[in-house]
Coordinates of C-alpha atoms and ligand atoms in Angstrom, one line a residue:
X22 CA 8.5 -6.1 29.4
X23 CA 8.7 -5.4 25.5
X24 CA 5.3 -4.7 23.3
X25 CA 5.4 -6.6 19.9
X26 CA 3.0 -6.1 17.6
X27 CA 2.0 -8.9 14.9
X28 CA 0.5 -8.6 12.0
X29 CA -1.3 -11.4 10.0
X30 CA -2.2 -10.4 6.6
X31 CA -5.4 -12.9 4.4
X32 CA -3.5 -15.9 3.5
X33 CA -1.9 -16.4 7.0
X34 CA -5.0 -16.8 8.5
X35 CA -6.6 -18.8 5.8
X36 CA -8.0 -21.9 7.5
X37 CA -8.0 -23.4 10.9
X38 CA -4.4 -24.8 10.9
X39 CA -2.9 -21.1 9.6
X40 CA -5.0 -19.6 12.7
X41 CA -3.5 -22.2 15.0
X42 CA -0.1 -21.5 13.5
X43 CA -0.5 -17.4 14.1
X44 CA -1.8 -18.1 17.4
X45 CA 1.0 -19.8 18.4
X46 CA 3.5 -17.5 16.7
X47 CA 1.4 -15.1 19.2
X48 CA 1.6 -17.2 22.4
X49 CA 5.6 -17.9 21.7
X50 CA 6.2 -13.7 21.8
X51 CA 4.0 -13.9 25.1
X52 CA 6.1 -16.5 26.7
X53 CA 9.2 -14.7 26.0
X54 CA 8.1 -12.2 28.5
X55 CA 6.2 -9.7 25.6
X56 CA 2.9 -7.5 26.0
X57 CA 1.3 -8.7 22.6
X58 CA -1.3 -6.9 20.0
X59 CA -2.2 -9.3 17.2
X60 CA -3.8 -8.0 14.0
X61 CA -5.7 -10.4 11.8
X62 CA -6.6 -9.7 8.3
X63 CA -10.1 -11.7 6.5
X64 CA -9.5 -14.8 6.5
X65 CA -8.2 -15.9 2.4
X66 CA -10.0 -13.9 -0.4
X67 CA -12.8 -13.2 1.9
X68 CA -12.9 -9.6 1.4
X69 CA -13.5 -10.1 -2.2
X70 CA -16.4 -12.4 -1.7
X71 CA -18.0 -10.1 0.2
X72 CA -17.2 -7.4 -2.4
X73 CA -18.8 -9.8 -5.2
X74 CA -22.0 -10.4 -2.9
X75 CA -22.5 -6.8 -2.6
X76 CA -21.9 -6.3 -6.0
X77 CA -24.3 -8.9 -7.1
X78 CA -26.9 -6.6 -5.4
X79 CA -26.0 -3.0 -6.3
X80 CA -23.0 -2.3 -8.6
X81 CA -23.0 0.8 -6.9
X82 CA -22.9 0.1 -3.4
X83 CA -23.0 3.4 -0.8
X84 CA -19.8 3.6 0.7
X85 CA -20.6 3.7 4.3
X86 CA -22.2 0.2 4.0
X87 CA -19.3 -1.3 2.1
X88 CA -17.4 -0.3 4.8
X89 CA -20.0 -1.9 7.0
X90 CA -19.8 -5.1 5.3
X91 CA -16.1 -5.6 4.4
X92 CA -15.6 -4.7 8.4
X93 CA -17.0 -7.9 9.0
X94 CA -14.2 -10.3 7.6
X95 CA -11.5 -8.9 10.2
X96 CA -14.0 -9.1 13.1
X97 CA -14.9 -13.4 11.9
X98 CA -10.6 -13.6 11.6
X99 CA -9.8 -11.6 15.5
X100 CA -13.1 -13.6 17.3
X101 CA -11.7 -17.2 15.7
X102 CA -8.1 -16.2 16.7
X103 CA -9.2 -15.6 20.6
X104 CA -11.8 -18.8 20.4
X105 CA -8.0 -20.9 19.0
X106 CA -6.1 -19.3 21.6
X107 CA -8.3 -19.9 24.5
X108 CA -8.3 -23.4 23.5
X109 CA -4.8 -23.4 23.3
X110 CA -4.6 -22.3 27.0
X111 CA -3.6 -18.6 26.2
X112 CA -5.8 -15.9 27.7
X113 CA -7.0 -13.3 24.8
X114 CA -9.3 -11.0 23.5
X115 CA -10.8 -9.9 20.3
X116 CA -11.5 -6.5 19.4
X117 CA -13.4 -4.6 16.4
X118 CA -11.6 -1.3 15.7
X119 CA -14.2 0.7 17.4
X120 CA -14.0 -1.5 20.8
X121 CA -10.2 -0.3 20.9
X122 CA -10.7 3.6 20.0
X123 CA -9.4 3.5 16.5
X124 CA -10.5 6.8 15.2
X125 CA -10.4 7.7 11.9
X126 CA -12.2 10.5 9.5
X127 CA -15.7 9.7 7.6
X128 CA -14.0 9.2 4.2
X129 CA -15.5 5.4 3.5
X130 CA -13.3 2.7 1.8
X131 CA -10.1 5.0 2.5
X132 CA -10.4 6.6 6.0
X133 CA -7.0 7.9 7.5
X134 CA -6.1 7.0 11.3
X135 CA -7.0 10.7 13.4
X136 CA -6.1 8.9 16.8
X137 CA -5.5 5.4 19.1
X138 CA -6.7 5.1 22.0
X139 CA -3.7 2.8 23.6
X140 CA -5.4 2.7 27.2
X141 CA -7.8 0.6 26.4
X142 CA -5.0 -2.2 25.0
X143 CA -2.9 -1.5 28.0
X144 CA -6.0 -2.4 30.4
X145 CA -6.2 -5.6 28.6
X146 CA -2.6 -6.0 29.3
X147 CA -3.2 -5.7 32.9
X148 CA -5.3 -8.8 32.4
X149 CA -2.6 -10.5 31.1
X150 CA -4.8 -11.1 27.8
X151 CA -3.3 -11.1 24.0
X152 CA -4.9 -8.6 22.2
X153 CA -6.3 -9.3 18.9
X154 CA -7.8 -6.4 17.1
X155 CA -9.5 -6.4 13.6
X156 CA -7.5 -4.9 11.2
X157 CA -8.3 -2.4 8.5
X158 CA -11.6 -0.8 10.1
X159 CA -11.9 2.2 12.2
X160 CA -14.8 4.5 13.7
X161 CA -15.7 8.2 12.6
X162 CA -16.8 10.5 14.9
X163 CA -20.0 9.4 14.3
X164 CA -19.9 5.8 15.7
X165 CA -19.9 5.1 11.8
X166 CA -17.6 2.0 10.8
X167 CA -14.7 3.0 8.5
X168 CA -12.0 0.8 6.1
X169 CA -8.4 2.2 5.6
X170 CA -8.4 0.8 2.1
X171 CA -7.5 -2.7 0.5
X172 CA -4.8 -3.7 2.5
X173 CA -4.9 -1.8 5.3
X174 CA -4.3 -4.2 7.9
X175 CA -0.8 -2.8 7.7
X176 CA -1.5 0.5 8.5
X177 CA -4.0 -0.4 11.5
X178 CA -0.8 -2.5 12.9
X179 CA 2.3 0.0 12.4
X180 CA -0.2 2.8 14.0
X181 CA -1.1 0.7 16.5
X182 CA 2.7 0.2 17.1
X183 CA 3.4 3.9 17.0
X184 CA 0.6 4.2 19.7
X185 CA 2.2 1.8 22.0
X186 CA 5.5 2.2 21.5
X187 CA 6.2 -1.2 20.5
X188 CA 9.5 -2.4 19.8
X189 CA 8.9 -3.8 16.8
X190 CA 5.5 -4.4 14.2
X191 CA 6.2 -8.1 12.7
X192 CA 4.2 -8.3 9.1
X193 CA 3.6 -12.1 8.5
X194 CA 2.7 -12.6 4.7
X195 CA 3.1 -15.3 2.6
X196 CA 6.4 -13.5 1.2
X197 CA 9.5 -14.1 3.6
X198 CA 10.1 -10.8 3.1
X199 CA 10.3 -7.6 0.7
X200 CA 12.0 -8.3 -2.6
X201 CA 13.8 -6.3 -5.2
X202 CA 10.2 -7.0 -7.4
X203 CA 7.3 -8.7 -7.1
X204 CA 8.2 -12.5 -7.0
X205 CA 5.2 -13.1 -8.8
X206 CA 6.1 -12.0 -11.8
X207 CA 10.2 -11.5 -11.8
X208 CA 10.9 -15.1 -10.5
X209 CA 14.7 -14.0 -10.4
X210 CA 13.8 -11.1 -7.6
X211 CA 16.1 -11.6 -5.0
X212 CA 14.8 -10.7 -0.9
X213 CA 16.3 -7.7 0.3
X214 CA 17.3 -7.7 4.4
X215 CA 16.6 -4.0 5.0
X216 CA 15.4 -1.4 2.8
X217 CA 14.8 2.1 4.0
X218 CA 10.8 3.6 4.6
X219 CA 11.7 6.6 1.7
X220 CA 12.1 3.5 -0.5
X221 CA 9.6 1.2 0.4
X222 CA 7.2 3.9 0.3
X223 CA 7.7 4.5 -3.1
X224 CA 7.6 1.2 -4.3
X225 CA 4.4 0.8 -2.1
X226 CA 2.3 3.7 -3.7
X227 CA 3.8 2.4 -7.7
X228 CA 2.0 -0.7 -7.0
X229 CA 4.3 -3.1 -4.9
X230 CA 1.6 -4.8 -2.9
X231 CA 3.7 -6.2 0.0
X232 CA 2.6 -3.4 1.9
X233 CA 0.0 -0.7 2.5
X234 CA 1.5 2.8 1.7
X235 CA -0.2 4.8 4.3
X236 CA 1.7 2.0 6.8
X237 CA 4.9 3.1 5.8
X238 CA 4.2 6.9 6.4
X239 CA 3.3 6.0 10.0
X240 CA 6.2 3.5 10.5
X241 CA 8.6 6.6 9.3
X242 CA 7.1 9.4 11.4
X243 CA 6.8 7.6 14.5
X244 CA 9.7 5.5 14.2
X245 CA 8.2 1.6 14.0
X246 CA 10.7 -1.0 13.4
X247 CA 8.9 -2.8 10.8
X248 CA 9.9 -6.5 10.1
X249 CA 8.1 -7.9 6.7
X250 CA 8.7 -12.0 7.0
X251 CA 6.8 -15.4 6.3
X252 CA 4.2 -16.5 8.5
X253 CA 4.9 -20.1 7.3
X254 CA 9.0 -20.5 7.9
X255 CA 11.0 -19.1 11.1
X256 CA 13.4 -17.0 9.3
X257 CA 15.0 -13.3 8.8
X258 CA 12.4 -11.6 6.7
X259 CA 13.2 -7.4 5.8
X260 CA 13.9 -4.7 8.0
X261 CA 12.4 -1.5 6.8
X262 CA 14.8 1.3 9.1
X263 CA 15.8 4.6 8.6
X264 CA 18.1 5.3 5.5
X265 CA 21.9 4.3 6.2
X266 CA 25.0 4.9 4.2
X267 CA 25.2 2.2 2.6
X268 CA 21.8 2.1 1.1
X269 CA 23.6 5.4 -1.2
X270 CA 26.0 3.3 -2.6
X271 CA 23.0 1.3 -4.4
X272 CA 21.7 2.7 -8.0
X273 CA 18.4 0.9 -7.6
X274 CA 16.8 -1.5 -4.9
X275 CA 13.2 -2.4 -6.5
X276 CA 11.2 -2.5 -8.9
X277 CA 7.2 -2.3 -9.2
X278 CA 4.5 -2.4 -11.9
X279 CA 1.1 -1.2 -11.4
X280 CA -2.3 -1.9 -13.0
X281 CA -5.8 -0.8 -11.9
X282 CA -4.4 2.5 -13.0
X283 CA -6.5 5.1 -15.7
X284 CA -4.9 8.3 -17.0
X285 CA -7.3 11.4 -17.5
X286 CA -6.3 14.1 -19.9
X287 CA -7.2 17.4 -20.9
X288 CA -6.1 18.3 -24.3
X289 CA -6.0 22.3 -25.1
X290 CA -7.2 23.4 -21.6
X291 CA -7.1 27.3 -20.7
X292 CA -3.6 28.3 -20.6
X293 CA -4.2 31.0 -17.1
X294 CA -2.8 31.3 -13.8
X295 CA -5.6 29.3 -11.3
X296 CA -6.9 26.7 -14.1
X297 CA -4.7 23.8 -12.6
X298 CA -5.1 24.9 -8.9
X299 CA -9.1 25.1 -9.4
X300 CA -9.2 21.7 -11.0
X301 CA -7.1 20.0 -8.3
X302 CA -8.9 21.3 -5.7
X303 CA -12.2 20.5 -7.2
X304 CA -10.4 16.5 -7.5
X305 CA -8.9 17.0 -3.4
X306 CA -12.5 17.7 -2.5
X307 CA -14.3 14.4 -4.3
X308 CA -11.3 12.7 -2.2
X309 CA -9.8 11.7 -5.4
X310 CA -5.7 10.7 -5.0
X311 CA -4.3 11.9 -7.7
X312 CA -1.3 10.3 -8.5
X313 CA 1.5 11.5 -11.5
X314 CA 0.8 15.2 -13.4
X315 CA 1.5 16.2 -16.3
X316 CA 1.2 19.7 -17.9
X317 CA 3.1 21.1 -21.0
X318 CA 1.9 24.5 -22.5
X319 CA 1.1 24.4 -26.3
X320 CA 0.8 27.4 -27.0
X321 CA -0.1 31.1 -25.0
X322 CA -3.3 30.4 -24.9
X323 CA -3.8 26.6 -24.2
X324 CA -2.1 23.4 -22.7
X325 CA -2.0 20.0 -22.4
X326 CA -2.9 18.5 -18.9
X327 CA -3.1 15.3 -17.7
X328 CA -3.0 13.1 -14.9
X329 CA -3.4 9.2 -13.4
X330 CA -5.8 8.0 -10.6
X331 CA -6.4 4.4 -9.3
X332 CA -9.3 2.4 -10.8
X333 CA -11.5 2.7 -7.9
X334 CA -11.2 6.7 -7.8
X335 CA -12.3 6.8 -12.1
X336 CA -15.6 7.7 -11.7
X337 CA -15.4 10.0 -8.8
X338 CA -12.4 11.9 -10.8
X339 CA -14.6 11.8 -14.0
X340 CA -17.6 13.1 -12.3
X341 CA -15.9 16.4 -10.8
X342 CA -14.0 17.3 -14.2
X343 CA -17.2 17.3 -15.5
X344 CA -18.7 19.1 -13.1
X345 CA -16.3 21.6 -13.9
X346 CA -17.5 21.9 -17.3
X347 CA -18.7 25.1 -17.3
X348 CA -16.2 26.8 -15.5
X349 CA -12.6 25.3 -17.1
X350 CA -12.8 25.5 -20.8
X351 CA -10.9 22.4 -22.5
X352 CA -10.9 21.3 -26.0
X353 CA -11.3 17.5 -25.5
X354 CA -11.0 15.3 -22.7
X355 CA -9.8 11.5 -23.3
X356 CA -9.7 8.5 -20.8
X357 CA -7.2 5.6 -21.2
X358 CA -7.8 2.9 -18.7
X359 CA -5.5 0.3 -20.5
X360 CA -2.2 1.3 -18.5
X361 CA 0.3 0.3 -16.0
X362 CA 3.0 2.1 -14.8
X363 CA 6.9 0.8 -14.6
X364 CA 8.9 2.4 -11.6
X365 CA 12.6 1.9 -10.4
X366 CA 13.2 3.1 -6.8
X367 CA 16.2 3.9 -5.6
X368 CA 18.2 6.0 -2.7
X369 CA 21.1 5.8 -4.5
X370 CA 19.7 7.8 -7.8
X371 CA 20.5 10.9 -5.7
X372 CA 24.2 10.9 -6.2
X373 CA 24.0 8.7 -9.0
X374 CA 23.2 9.3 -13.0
X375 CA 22.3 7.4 -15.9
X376 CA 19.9 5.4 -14.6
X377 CA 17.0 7.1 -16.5
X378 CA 18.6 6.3 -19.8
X379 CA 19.5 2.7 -18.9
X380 CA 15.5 2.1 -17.9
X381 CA 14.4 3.9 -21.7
X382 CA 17.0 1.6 -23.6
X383 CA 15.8 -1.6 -21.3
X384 CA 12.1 -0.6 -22.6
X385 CA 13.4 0.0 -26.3
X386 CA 14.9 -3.0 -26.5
X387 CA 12.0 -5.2 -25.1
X388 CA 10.3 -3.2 -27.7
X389 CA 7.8 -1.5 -25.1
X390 CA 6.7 1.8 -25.8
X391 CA 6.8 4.5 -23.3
X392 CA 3.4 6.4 -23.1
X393 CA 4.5 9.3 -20.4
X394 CA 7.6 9.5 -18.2
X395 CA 7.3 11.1 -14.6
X396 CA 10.3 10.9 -11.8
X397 CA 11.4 12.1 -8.6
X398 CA 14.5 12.0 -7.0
X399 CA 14.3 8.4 -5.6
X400 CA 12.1 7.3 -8.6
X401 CA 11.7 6.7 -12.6
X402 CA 8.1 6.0 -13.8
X403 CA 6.7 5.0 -17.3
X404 CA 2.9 4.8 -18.3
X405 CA 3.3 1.5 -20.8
X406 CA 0.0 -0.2 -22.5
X407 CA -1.2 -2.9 -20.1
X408 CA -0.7 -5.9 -22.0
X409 CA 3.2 -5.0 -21.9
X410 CA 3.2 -4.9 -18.4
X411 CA 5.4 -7.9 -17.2
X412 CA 7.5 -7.7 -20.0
X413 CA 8.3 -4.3 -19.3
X414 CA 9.1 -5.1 -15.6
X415 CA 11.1 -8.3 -16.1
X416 CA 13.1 -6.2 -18.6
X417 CA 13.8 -3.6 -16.6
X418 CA 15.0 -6.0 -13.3
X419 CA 16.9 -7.8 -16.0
X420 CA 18.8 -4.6 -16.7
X421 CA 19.4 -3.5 -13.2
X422 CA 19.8 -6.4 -12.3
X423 CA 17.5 -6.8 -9.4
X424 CA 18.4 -11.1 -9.5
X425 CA 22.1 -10.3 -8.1
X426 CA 22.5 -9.2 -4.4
X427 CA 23.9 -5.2 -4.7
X428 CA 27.0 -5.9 -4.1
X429 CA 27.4 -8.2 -7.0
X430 CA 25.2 -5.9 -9.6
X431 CA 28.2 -4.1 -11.9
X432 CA 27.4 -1.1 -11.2
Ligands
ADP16 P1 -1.1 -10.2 3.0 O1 -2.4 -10.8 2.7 O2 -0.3 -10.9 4.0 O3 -1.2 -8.7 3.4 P2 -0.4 -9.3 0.4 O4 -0.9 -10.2 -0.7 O5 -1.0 -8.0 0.7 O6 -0.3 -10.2 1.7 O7 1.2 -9.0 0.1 C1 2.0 -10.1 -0.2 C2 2.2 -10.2 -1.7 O8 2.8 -9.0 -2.2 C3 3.2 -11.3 -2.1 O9 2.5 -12.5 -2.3 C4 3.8 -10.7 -3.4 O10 3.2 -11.4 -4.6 C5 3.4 -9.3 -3.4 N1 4.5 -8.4 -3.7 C6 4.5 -7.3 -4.6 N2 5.7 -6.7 -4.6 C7 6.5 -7.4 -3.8 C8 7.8 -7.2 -3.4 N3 8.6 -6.3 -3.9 N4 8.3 -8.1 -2.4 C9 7.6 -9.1 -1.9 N5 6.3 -9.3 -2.3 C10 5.7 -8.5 -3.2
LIG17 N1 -9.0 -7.5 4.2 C1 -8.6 -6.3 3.6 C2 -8.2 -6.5 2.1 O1 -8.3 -7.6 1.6 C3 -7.5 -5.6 4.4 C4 -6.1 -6.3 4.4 O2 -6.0 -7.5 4.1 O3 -5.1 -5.7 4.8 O4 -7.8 -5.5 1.5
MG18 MG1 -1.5 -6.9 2.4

């Protein structure tokens, strides 16, 4: 007897007849023979209303009740699931994360999975009952309720998968599966039928929604077949799998553009061994993920620092640099919050070159300027203002062209 895990993200589970329809995507796995976990995102943009409701309150919410709150969208979505599926003739249960032993740290809004405890699924197994856990919440150590971060219903199903050994962790979205760009915004992005966890990782942490990051890192370690495809249409979504030959032979597989993004820089700070090492770890310890650094030395004496963080991290990152103040000595600090960053991902940039300069002259000639440039060695970034977002991205896919299968791209 296999173990399938399915995930369901917000829109999939939207309204009575998209519960029905994930139900019975649930109950079809069963009847083949299949021990099956379902994980259910909020229902639509319910997440957000509860965000705007608390918001409406406090614009500064404590993080532990957010957590409380939010929590409480997955837990309506898993307890509507088992109501359909009972109904339906299936024997299920819901579960919060708590009731299945999903521990995490106490970091509110972003906890990270510490440990499963798959005994307790495997008991309702016994039972012969569907499982449908809550996605995106956890427990600290504490009994305290946790969220893994928007989106994080991925990461609560591809651990949950790595806990149970299941053979595979199907994604339904509203995507049939993972394309070269965000179809959103370059209509010409084509669907990719595998792409490789390095990759997708990448394009996942530079702003390529489809999937959580933190998912990706689990699905890697523990080896989860993940299979990203459309809850609405039976068909062959994306494989993400370990890298393969093949994937070499391509220069780049996706593209991503990410807003929400603000840059913090620190023009003329102390030029001495410990100054960036102090200031990082006074960042690590707000919890603030840091994303791209910069530093260049001006002179002896002084340099130019900078780095970006996520909107949601701003304050938190602007609070510790200041509380810094007296022990860093900077000239000027500046803020820029009206960025996005361009990325290219690709295994194939490894063995290849020239893709950096074909990405600058794709930029120059959609006249976008490039603010700062950061890469590694699956990866090209540029900061670009915000309002030059899409056009940036559309040019770039354009010049890669991310509309042709790989195969068919000229080089
Ligand atoms: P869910 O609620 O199912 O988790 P999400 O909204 O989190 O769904 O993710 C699906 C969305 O991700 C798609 O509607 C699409 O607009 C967006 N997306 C961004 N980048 C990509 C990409 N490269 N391939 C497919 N979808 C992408
Ligand atoms: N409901 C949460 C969110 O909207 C988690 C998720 O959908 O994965 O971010
Ligand atoms: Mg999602």
């Amino acid at each position: 007897m296999g173990i399938v895990v399915q995930k369901f993200g917000g829109t999939s589970v939207a309204d009575a007849v998209k519960i029905r329809k994930a139900a019975q995507r649930a109950i079809d796995a069963a009847k083949k023979g299949n021990n099956v976990v379902v994980v259910a995102s909020a229902r639509g943009k319910q997440t957000d209303h509860l965000i705007a409701d608390a918001m409406e309150l406090n614009s500064n919410p404590p993080r532990r009740e957010m957590d409380q709150l939010l929590s409480t969208g997955e837990q309506q979505t898993v307890s509507l699931m088992a109501i359909a599926m009972h109904g339906m003739g299936q024997k299920a249960v819901s579960m919060t994360g708590g009731q299945i032993g999903m521990r995490t740290d106490s970091v509110f809004s972003k906890a990270r999975i510490q440990s499963i405890d798959a005994k307790k699924i495997h008991a309702e197994f016994d039972k012969g009952n569907i499982v449908i856990v809550a996605g995106f919440q956890g427990i600290d150590e504490n009994g305290n309720t946790t969220t893994l971060g928007r989106g994080g219903s991925d990461t609560s199903a591809v651990a949950l998968a790595a806990a149970l050994k299941a053979d595979v962790c199907e994604i339904y979205t509203d995507v049939d599966g993972i394309y070269t760009a965000d179809p959103r915004v370059y209509k010409k992005a084509i669907k990719m039928k595998q792409i490789s966890y390095d990759e997708i990782l990448e394009l996942a942490s530079l702003g390529a929604g489809v999937m959580h990051g933190r998912s990706i890192e689990f699905g890697k370690k523990y080896d989860v077949t993940i299979h990203v495809r459309s809850s609405l249409v039976d068909i062959e979504g994306t494989l993400i799998t370990h890298e393969v030959p093949q994937m070499e032979g391509i220069l780049v597989s996706g593209a991503t553009s990410q807003k929400n993004l603000a840059k913090i820089g620190l023009i003329g700070v102390e030029n001495t061994p410990g100054t960036a090492a102090k200031i990082f770890a006074h960042l690590a310890g707000a919890k603030v993920s840091v994303n791209d650094i910069i530093q260049t030395e001006v002179s002896k004496e002084k340099a130019n620092l900078s780095f970006t963080v996520g909107n949601s991290d701003l304050l938190d990152a602007k609070t510790a640099i200041e509380e810094l103040k007296s022990s860093i000595k900077y000239d000027k600090i500046f803020i820029r919050e009206d960025i996005a960053e361009i990325s290219v991902v690709g295994v194939g940039m490894r063995s290849h070159y020239g893709v950096a300069n074909k990405m600058f002259d794709a930029l120059a000639k959609a006249k976008v300027n490039i603010d700062s440039i950061t890469t590694s060695e699956i990866r090209i970034s540029c900061i670009v203002d915000e309002d030059q977002a899409e056009t940036a991205l559309i040019a770039v896919c354009d010049a890669f062209e991310l509309d042709k299968p790989a195969e068919k791209r000229s080089k």
